[in-house]
Tab-separated table of N, CA and C in Angstrom:
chain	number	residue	atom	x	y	z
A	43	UNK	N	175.635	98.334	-4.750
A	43	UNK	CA	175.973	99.490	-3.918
A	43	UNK	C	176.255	99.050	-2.484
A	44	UNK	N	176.942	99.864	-1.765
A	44	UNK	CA	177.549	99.459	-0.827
A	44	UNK	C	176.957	100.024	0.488
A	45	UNK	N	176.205	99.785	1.465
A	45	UNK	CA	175.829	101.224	2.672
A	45	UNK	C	176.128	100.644	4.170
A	46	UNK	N	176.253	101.594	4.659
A	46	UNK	CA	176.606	101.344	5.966
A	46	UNK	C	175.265	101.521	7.241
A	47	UNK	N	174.767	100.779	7.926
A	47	UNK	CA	173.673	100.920	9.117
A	47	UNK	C	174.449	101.434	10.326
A	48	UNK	N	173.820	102.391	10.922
A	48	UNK	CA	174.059	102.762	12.352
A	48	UNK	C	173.041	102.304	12.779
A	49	UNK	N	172.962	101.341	14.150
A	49	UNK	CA	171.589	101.005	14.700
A	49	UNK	C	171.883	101.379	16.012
A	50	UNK	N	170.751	101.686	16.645
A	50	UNK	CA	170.913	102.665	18.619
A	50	UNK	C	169.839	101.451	18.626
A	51	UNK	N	170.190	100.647	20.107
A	51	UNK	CA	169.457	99.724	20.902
A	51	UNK	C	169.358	100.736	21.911
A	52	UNK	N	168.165	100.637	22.281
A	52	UNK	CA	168.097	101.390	23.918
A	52	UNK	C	166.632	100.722	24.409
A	53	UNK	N	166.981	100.440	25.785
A	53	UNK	CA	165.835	99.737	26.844
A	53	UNK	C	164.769	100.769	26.776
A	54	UNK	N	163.556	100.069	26.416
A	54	UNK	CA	162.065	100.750	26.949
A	54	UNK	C	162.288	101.838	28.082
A	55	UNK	N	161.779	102.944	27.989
A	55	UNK	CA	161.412	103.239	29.099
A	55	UNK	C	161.208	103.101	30.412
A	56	UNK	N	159.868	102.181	30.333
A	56	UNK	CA	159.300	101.392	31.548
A	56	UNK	C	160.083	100.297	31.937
A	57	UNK	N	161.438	99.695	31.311
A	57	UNK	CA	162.377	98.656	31.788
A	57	UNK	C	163.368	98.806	32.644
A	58	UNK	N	163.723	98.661	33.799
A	58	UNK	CA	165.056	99.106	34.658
A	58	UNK	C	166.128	99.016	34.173
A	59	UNK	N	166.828	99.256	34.062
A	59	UNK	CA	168.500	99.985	33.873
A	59	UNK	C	169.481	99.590	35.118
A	60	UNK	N	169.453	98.042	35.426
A	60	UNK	CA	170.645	98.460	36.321
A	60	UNK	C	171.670	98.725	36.334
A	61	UNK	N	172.168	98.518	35.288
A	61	UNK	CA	174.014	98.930	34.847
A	61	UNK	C	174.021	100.438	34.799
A	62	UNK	N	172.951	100.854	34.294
A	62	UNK	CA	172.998	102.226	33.664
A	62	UNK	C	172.761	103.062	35.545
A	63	UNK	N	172.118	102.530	36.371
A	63	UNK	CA	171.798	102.797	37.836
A	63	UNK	C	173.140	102.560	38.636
A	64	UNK	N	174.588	101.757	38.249
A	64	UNK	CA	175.313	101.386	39.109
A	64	UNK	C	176.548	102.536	38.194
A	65	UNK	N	176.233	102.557	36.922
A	65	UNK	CA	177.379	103.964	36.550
A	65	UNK	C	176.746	105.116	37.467
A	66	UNK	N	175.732	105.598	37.428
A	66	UNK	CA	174.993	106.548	38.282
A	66	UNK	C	175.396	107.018	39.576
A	67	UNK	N	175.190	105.401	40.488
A	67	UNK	CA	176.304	105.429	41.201
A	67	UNK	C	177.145	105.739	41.652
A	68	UNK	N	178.337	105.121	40.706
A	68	UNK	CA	179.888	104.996	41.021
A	68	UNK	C	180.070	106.870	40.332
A	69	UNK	N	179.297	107.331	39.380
A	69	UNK	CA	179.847	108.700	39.168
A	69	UNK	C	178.932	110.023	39.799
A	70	UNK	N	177.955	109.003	41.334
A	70	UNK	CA	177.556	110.357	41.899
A	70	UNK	C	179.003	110.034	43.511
A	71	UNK	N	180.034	108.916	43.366
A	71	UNK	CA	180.498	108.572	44.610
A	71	UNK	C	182.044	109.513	43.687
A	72	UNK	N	182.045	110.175	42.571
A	72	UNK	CA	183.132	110.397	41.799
A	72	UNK	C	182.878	112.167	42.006
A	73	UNK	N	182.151	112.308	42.369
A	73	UNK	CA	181.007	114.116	42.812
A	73	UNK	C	180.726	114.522	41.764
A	74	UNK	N	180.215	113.529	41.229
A	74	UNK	CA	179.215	113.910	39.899
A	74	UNK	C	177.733	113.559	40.372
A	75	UNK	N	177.453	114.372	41.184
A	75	UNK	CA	175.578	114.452	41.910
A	75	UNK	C	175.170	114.658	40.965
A	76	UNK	N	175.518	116.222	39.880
A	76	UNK	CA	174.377	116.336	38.920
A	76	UNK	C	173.840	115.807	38.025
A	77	UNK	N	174.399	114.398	37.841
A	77	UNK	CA	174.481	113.763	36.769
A	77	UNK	C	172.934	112.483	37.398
A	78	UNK	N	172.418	112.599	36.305
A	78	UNK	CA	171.051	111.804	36.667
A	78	UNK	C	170.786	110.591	34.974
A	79	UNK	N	169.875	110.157	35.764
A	79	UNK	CA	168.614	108.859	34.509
A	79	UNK	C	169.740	108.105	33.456
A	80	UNK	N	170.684	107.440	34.026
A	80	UNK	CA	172.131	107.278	32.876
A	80	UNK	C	171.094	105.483	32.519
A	81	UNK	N	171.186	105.956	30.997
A	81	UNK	CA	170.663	104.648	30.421
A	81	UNK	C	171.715	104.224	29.644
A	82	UNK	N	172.032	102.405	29.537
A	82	UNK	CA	173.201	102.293	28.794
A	82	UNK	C	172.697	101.536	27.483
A	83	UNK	N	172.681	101.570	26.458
A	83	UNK	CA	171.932	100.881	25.444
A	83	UNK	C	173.671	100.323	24.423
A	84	UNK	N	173.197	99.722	23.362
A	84	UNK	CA	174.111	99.251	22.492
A	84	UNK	C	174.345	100.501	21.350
A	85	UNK	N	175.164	100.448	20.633
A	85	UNK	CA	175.630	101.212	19.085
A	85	UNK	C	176.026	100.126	18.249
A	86	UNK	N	175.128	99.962	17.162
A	86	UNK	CA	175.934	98.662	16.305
A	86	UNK	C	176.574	99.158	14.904
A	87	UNK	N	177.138	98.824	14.603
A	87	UNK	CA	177.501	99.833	12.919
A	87	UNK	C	177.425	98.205	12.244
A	88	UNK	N	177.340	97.848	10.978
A	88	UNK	CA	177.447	97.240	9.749
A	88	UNK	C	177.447	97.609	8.596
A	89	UNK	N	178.306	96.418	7.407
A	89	UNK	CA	177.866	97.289	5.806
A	89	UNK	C	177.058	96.508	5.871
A	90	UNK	N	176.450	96.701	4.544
A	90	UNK	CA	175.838	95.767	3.306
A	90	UNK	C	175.753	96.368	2.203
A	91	UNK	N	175.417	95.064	1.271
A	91	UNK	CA	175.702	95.681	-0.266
A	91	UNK	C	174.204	95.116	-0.759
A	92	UNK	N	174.106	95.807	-1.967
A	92	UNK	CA	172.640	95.273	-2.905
A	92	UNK	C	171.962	96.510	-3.101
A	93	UNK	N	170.627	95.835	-3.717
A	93	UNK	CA	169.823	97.286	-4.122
A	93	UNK	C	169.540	97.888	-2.095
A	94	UNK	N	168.772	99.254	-2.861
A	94	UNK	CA	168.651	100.020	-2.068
A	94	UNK	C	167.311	99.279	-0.918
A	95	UNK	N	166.452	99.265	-2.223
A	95	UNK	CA	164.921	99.008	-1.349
A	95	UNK	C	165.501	97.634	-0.721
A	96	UNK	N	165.867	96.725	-0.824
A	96	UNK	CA	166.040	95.243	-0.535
A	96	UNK	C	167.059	95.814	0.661
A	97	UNK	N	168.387	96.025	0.615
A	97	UNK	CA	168.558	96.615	1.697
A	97	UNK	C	167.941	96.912	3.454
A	98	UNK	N	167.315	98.089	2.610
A	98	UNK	CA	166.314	98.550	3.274
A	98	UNK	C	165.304	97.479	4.172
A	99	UNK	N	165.250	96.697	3.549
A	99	UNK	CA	163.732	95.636	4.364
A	99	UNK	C	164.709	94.929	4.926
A	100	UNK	N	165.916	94.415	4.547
A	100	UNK	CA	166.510	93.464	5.356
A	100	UNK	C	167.358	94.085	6.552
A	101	UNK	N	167.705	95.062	6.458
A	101	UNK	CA	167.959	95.780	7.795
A	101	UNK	C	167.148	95.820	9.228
A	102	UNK	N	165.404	96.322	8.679
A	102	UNK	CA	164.251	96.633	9.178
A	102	UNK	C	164.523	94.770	9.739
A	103	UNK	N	164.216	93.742	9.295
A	103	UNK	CA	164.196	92.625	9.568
A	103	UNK	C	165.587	92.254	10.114
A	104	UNK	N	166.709	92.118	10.230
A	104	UNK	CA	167.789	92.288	11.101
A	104	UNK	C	167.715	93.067	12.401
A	105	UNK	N	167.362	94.171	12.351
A	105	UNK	CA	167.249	94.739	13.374
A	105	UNK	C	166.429	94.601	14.632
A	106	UNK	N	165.087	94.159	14.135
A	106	UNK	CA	163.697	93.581	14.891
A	106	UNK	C	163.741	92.050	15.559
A	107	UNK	N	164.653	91.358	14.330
A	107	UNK	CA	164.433	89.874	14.968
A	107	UNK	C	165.840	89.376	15.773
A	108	UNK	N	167.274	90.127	15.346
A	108	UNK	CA	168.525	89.494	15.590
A	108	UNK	C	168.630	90.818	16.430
A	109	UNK	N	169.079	91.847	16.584
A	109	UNK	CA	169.807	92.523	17.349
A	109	UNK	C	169.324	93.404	18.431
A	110	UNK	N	167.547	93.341	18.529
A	110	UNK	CA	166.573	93.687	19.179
A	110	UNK	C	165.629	93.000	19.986
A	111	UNK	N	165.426	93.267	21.381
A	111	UNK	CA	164.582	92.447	21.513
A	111	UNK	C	163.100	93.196	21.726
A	112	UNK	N	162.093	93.236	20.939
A	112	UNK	CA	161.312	94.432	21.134
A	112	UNK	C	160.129	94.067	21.623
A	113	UNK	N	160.109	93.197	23.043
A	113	UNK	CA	159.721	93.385	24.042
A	113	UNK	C	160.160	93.967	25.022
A	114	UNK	N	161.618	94.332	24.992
A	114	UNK	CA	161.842	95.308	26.680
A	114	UNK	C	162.617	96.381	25.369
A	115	UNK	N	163.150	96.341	24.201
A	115	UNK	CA	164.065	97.437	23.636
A	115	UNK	C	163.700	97.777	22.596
A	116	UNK	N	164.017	99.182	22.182
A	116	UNK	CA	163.335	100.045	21.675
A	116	UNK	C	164.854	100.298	20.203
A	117	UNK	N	164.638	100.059	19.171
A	117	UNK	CA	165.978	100.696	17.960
A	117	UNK	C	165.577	101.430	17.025
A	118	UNK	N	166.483	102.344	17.035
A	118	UNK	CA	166.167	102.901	15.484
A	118	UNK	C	167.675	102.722	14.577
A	119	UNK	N	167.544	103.295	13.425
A	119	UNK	CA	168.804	102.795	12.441
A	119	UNK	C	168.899	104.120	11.299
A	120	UNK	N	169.978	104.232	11.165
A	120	UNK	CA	170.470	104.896	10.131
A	120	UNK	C	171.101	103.948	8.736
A	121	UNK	N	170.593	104.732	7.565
A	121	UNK	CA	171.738	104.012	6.433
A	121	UNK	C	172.256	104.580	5.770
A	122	UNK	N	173.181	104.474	5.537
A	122	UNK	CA	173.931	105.385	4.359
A	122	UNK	C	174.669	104.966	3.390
A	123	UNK	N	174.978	105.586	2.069
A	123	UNK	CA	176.264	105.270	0.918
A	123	UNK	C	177.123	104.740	1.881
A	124	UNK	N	177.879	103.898	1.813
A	124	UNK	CA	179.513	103.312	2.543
A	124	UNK	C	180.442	104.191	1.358
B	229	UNK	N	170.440	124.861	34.201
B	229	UNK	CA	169.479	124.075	33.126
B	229	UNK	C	169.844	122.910	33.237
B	230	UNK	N	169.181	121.982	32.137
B	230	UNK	CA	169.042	120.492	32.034
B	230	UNK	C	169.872	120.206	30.999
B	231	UNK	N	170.500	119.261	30.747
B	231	UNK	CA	170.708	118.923	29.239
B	231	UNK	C	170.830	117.699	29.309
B	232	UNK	N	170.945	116.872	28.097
B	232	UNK	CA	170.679	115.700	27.739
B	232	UNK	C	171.878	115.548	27.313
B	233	UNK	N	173.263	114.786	27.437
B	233	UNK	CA	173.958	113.632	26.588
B	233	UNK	C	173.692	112.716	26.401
B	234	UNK	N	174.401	112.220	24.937
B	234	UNK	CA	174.306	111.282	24.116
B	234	UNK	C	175.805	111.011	23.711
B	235	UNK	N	176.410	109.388	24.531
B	235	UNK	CA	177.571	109.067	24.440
B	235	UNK	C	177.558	107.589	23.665
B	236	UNK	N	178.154	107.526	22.453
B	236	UNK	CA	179.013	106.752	21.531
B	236	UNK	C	180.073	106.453	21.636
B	237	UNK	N	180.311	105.090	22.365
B	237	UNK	CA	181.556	104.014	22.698
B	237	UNK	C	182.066	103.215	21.751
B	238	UNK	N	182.859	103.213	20.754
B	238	UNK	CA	183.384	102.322	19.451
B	238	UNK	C	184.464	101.725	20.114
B	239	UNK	N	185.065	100.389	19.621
B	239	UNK	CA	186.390	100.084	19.809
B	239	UNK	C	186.910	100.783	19.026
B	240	UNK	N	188.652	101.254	19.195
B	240	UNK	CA	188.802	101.545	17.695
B	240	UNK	C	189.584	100.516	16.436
B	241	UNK	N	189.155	100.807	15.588
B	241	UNK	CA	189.587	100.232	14.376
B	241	UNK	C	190.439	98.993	14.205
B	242	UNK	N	191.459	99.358	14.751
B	242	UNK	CA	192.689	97.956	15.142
B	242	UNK	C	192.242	97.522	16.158
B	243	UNK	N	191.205	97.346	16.794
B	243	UNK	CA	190.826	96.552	17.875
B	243	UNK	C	189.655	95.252	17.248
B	244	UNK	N	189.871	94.099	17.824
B	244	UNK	CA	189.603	93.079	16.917
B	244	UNK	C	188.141	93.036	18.074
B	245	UNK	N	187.056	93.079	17.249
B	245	UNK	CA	185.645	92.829	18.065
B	245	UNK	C	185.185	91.454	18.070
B	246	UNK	N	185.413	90.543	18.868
B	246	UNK	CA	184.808	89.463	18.595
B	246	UNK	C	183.007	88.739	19.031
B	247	UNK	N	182.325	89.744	19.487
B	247	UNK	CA	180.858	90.099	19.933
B	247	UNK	C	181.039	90.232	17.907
B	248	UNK	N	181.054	91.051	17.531
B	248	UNK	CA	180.899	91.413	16.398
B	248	UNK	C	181.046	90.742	15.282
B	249	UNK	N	182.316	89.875	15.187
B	249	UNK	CA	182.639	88.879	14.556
B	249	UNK	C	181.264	87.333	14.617
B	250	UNK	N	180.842	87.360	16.180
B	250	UNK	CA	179.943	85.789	16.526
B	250	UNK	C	178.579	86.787	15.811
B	251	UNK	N	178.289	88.234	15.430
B	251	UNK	CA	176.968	88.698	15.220
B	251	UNK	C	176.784	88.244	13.392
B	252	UNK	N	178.056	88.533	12.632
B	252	UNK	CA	178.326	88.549	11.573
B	252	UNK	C	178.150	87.429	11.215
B	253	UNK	N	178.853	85.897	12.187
B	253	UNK	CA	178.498	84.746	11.130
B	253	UNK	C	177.327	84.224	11.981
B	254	UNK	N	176.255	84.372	12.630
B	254	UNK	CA	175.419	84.509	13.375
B	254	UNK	C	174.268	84.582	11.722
B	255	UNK	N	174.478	85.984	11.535
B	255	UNK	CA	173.617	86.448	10.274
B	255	UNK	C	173.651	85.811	8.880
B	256	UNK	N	175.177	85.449	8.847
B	256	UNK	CA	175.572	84.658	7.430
B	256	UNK	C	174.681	83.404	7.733
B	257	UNK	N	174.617	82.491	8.658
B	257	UNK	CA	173.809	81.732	8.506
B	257	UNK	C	172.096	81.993	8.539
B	258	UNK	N	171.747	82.743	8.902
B	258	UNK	CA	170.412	83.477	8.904
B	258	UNK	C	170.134	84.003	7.322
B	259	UNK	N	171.083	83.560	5.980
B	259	UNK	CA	170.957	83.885	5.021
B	259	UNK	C	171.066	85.124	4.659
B	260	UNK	N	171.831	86.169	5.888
B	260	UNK	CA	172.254	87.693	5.265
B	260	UNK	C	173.864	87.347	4.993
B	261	UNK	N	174.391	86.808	3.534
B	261	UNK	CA	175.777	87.347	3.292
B	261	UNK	C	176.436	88.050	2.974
B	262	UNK	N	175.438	89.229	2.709
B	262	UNK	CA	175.720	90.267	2.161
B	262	UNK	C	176.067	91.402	3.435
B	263	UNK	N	176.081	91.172	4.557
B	263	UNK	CA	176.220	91.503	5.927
B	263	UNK	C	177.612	91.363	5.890
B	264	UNK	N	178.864	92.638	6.669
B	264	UNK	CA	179.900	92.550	6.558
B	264	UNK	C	180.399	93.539	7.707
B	265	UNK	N	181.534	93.524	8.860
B	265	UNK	CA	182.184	94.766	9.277
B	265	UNK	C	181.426	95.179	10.474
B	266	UNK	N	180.768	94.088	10.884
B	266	UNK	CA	179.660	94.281	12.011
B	266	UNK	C	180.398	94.341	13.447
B	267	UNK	N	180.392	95.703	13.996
B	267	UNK	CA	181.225	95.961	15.327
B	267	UNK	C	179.980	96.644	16.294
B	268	UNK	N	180.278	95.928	17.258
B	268	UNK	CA	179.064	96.685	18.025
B	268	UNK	C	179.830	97.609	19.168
B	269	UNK	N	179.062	98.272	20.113
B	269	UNK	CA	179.943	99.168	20.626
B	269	UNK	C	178.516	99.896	21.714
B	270	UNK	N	178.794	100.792	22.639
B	270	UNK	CA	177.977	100.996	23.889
B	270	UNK	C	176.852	103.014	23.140
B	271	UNK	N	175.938	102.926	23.669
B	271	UNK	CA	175.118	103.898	23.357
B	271	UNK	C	174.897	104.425	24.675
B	272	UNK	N	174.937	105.490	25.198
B	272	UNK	CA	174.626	105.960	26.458
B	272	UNK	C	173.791	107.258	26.587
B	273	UNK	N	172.918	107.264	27.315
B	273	UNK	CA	172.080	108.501	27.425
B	273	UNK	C	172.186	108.795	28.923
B	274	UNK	N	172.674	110.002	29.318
B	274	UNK	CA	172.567	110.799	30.516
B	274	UNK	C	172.034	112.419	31.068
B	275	UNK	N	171.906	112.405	31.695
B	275	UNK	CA	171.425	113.691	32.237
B	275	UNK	C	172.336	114.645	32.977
B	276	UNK	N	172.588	116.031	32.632
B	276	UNK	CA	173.127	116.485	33.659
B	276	UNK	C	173.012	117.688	34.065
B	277	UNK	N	172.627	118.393	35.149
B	277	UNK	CA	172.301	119.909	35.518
B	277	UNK	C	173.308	120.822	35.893
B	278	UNK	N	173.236	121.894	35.181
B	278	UNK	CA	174.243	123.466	35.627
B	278	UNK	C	174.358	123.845	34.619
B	279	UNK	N	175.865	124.927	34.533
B	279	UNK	CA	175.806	126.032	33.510
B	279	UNK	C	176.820	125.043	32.412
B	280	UNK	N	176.508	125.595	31.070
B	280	UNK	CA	176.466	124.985	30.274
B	280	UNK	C	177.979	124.921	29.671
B	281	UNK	N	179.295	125.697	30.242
B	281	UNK	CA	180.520	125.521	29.876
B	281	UNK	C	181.310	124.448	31.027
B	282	UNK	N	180.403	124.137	32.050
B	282	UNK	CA	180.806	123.581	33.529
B	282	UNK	C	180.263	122.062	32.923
B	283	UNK	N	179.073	122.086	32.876
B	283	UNK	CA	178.707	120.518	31.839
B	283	UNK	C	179.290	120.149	30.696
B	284	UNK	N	180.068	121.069	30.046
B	284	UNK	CA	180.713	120.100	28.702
B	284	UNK	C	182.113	119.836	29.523
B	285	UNK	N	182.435	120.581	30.249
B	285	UNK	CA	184.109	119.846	30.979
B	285	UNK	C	183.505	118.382	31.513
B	286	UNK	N	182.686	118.855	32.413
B	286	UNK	CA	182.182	117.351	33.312
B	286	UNK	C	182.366	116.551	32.085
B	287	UNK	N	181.303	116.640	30.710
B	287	UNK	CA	181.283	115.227	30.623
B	287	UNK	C	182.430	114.780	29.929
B	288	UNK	N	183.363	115.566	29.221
B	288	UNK	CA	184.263	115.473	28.793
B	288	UNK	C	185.236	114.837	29.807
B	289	UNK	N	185.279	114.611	30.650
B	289	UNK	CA	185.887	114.103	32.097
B	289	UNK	C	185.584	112.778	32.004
B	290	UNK	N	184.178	112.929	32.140
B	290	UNK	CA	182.978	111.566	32.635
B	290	UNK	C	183.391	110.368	31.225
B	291	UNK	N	183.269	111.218	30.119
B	291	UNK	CA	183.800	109.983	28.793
B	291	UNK	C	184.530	109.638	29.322
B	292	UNK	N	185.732	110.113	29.057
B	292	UNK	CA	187.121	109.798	29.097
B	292	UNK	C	187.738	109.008	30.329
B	293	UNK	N	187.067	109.318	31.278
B	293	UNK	CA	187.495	108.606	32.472
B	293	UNK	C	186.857	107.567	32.847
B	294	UNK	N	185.684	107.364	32.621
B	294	UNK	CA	185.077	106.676	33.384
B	294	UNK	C	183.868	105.629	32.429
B	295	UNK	N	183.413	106.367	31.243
B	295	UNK	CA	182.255	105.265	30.265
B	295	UNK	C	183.179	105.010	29.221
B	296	UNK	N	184.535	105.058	28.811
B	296	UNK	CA	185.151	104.334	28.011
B	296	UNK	C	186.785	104.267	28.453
B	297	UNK	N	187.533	103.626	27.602
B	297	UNK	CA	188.943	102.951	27.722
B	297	UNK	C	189.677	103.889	26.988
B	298	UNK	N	190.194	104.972	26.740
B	298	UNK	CA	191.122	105.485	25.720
B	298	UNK	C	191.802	104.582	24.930
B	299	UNK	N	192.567	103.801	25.547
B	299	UNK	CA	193.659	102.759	24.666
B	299	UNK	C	193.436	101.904	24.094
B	300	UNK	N	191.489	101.246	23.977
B	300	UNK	CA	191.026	100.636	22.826
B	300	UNK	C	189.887	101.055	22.415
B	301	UNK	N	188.937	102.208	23.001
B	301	UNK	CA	187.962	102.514	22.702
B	301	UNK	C	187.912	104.064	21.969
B	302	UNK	N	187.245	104.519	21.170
B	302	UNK	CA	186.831	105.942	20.774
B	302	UNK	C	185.706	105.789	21.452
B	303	UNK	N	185.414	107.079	21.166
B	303	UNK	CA	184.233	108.054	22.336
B	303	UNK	C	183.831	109.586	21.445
B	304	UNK	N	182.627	109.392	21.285
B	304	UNK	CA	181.968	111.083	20.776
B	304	UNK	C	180.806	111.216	21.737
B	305	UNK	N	180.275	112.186	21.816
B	305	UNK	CA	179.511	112.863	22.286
B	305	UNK	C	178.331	113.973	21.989
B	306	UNK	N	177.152	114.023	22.134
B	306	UNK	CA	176.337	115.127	21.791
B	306	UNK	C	175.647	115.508	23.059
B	307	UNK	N	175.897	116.951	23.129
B	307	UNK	CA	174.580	117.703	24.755
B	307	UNK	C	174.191	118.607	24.218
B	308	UNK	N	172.351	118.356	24.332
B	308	UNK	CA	171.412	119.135	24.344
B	308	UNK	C	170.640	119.381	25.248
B	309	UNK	N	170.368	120.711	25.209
B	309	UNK	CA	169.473	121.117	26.426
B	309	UNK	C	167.965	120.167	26.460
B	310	UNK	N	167.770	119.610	27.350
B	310	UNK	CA	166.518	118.536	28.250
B	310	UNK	C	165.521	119.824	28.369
């Protein structure tokens, strides 16, 4: 079977954001004042194929050790049929 | 009021990702070959205050102009009230 992962990287909380602080910035100098807390994190999409459960763990393990670093970032993941 | 966006930056499709391509054989050697189609792409979380037909123009502005590329990137969006 074939499925597709959506994974959201996004920085801790308690971690600074400066990119996400310099869009902030440049779109309160654009007269966008109301616009506040802009965090910029990653979107990753991938397939994979195989059973479901196996899948499943190797994603959880992809995600934690290769595309996360989960001392300052925080992911969650979607999977689905492809 | 408050609301919360949630902005999704993809290249699109005919755009050749090569971050994505070095993640893919990155993993093939990490013993995932079953890993395929791996494009990564930007996750954004922002904030923004006022009335709620005045905030979907803004950010509809704010995508398009300013957190992505039209001519190689797609862009979606979700705002919920904070």
């Amino acid at each position: 079977m074939n499925y597709q992962a959506k994974i959201y990287v996004t920085l801790k909380p308690s971690i600074l954001d400066p990119q996400g602080r310099t869009v902030e910035r440049a779109l309160s100098h654009l007269n966008h004042q109301n616009v506040g807390s802009v965090r910029i994190g990653k979107y990753i999409e991938l397939n994979l194929s195989g059973e479901k459960a196996e899948v499943e763990s190797q994603l959880k393990d992809i995600v934690e050790n290769v595309l996360s670093n989960p001392i300052m970032e925080d992911a969650r993941w979607e999977l689905a049929e492809a």
